PDB file of C-alpha atoms in Angstrom:
ATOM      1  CA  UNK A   1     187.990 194.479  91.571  1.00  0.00           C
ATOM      2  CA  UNK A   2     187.120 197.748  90.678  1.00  0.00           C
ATOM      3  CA  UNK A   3     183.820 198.828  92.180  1.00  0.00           C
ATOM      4  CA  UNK A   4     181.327 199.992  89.658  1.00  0.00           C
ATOM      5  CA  UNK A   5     179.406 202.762  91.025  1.00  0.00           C
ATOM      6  CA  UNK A   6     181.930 205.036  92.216  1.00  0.00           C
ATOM      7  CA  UNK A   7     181.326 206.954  95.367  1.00  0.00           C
ATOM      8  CA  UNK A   8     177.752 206.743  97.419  1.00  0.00           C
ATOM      9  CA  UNK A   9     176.351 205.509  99.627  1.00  0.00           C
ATOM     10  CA  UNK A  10     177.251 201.827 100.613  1.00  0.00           C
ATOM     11  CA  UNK A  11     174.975 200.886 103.137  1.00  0.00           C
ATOM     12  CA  UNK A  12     172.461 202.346 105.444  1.00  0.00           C
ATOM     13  CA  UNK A  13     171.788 200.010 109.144  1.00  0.00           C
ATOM     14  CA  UNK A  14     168.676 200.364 111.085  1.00  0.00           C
ATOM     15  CA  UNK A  15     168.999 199.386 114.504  1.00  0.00           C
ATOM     16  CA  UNK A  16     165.570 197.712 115.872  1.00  0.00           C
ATOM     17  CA  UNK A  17     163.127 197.149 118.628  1.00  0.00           C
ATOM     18  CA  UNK A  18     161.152 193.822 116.987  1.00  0.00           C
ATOM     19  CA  UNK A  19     163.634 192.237 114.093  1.00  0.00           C
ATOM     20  CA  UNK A  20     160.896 190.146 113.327  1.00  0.00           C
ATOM     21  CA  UNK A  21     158.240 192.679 112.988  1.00  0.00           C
ATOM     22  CA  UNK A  22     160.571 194.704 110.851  1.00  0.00           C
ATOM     23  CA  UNK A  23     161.917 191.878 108.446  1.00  0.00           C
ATOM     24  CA  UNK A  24     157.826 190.975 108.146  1.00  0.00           C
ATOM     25  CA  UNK A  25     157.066 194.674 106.802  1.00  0.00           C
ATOM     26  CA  UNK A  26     160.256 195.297 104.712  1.00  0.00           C
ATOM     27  CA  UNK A  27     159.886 191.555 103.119  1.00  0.00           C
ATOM     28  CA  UNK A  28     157.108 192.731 101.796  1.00  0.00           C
ATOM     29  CA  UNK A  29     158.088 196.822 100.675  1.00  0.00           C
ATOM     30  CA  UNK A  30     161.324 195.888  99.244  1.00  0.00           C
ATOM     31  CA  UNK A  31     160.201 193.838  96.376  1.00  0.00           C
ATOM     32  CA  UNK A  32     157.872 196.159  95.169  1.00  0.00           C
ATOM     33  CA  UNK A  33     160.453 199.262  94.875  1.00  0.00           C
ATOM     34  CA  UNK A  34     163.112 196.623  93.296  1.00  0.00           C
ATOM     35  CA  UNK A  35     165.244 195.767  96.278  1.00  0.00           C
ATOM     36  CA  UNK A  36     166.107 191.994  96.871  1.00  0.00           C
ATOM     37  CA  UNK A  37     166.850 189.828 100.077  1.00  0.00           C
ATOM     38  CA  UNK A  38     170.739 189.195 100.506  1.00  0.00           C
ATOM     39  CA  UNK A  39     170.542 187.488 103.553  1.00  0.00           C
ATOM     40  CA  UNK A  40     168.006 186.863 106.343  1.00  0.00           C
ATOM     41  CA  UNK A  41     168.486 190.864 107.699  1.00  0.00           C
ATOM     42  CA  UNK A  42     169.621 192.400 104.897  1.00  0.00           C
ATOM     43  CA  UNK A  43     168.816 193.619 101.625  1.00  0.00           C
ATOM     44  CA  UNK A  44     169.837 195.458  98.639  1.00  0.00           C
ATOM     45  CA  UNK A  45     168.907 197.305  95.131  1.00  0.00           C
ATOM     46  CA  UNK A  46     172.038 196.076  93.167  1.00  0.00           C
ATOM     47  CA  UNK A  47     174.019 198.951  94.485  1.00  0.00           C
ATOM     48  CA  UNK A  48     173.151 200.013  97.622  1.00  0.00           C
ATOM     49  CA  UNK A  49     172.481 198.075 100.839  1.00  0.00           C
ATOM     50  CA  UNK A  50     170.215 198.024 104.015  1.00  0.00           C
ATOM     51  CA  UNK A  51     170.431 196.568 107.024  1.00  0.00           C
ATOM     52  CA  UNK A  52     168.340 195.288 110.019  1.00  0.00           C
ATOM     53  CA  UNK A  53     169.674 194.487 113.775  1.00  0.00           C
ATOM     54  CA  UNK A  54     167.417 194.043 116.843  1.00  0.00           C
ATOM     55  CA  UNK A  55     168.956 196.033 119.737  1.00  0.00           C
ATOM     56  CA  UNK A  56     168.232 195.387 123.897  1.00  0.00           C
ATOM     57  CA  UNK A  57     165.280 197.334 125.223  1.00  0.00           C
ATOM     58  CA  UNK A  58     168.435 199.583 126.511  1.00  0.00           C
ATOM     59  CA  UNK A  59     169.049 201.216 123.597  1.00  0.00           C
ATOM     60  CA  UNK A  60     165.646 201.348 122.694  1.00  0.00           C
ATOM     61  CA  UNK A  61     165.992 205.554 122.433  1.00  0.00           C
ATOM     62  CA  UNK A  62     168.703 205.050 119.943  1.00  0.00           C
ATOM     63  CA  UNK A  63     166.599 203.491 117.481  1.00  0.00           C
ATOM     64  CA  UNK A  64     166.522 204.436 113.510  1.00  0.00           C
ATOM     65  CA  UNK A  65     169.150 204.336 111.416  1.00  0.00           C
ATOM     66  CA  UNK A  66     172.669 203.820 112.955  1.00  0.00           C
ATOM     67  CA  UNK A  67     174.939 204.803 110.626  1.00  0.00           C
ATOM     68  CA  UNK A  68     175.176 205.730 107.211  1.00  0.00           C
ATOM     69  CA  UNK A  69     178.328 204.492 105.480  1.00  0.00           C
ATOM     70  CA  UNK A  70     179.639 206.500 102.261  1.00  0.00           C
ATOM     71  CA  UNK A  71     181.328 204.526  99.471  1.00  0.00           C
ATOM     72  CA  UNK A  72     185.328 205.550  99.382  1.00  0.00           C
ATOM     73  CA  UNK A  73     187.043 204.607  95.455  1.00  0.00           C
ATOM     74  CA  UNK A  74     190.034 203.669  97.108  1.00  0.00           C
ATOM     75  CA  UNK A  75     192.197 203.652 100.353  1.00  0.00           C
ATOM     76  CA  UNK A  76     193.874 206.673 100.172  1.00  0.00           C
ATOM     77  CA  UNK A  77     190.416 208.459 100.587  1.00  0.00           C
ATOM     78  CA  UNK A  78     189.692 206.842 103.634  1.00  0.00           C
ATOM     79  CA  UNK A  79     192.789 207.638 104.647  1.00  0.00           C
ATOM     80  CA  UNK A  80     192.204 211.343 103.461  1.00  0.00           C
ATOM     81  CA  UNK A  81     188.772 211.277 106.066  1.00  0.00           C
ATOM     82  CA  UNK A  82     190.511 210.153 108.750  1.00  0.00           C
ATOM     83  CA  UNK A  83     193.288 212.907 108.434  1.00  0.00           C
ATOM     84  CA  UNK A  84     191.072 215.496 108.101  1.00  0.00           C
ATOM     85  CA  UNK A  85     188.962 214.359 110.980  1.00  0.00           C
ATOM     86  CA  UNK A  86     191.624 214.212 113.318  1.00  0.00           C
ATOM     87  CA  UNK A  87     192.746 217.536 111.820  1.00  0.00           C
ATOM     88  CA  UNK A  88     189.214 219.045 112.690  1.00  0.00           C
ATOM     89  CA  UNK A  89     189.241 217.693 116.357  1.00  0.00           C
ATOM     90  CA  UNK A  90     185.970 215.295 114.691  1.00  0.00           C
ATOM     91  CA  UNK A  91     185.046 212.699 117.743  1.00  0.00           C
ATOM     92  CA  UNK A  92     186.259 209.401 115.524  1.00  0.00           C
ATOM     93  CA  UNK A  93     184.611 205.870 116.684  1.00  0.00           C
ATOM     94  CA  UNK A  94     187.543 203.339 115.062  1.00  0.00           C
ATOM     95  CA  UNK A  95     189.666 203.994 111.849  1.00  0.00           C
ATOM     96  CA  UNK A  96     191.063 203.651 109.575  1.00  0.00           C
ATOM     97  CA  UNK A  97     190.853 200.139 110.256  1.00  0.00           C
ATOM     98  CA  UNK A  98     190.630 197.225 108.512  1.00  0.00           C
ATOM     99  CA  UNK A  99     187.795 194.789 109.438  1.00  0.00           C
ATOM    100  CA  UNK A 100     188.714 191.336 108.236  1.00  0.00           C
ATOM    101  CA  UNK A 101     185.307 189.693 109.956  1.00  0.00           C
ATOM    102  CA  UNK A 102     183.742 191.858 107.449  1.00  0.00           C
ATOM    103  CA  UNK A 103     185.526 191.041 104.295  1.00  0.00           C
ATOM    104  CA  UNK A 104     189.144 191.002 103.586  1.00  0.00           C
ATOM    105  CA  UNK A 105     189.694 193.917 101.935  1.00  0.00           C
ATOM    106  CA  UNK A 106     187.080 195.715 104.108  1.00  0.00           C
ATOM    107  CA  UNK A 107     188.553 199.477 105.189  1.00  0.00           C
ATOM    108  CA  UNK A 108     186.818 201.994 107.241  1.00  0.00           C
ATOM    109  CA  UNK A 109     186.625 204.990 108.910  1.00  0.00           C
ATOM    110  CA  UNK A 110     183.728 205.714 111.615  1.00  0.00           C
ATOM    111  CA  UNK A 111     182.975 208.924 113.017  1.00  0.00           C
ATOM    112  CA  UNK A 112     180.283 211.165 114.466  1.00  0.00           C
ATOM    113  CA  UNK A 113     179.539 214.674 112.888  1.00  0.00           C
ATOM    114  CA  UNK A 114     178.496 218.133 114.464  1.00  0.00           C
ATOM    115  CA  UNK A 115     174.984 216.680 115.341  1.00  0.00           C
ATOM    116  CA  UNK A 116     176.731 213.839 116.793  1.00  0.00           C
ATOM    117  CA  UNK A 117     174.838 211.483 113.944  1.00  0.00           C
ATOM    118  CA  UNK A 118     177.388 207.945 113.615  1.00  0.00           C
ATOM    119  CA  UNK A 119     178.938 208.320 109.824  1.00  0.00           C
ATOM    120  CA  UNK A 120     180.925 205.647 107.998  1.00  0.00           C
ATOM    121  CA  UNK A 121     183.645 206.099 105.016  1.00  0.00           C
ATOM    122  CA  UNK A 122     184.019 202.409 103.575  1.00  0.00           C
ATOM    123  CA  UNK A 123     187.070 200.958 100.675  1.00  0.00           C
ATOM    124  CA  UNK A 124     185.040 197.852 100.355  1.00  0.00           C
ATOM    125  CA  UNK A 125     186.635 196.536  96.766  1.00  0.00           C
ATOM    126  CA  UNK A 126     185.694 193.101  97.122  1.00  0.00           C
ATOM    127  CA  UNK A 127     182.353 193.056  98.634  1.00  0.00           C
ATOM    128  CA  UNK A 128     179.584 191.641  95.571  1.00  0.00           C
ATOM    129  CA  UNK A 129     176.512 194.007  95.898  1.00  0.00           C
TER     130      UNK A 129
END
């Protein structure tokens, strides 16, 4: 499968102090801007996902978003990141990698830029949005 959108952003994850006191307030945003429950912590606008996951009090100064990942069109372009990353001297987290627990055709690059913010370069072919 083809996916439709071309490159973007794929997902965005928040990491939390209360899951339940998030999923209570975004339960009730998302619908009105047009965004739908996928799953008990997650949620999407068709094309585009969010996540939510409730982190230990230690890592309570890291909350916000976690990562952004960016939508790759194919393989080779993750493979293109990573090369240039290592190129660059870039600090890389894992990658390219494929993450079967995700999805079977699930391919990824993580990595932090300058400000040290975590970044994400995903081939996810197969995932339904």
């Amino acid at each position: 499968m083809q996916y439709p959108y071309g490159p973007g952003i794929n997902h965005i994850e928040f990491w939390v102090k209360d899951l339940e006191q998030s999923l209570a307030f975004y339960s009730r945003l998302f619908p009105l801007i047009g965004w739908y429950e996928l799953t008990r912590t997650s949620y999407s606008c068709g094309h585009h996902e969010i996540y939510f996951k409730e982190m230990p009090v230690a890592f309570h100064d890291s909350l916000g978003v976690r990562h952004i990942c960016f939508h790759a069109t194919s393989r080779e372009v993750v493979d293109s990141v990573g090369e240039w990353l290592q190129r660059i001297g870039a600090a890389i987290i894992r990658g390219p990698i494929e993450m079967p627990h995700y999805d079977a055709t699930y391919y990824t690059v993580d990595f932090r830029d300058p400000n040290g913010f975590v970044l994400e370069v995903a081939h996810t072919p197969d995932i339904k949005l």
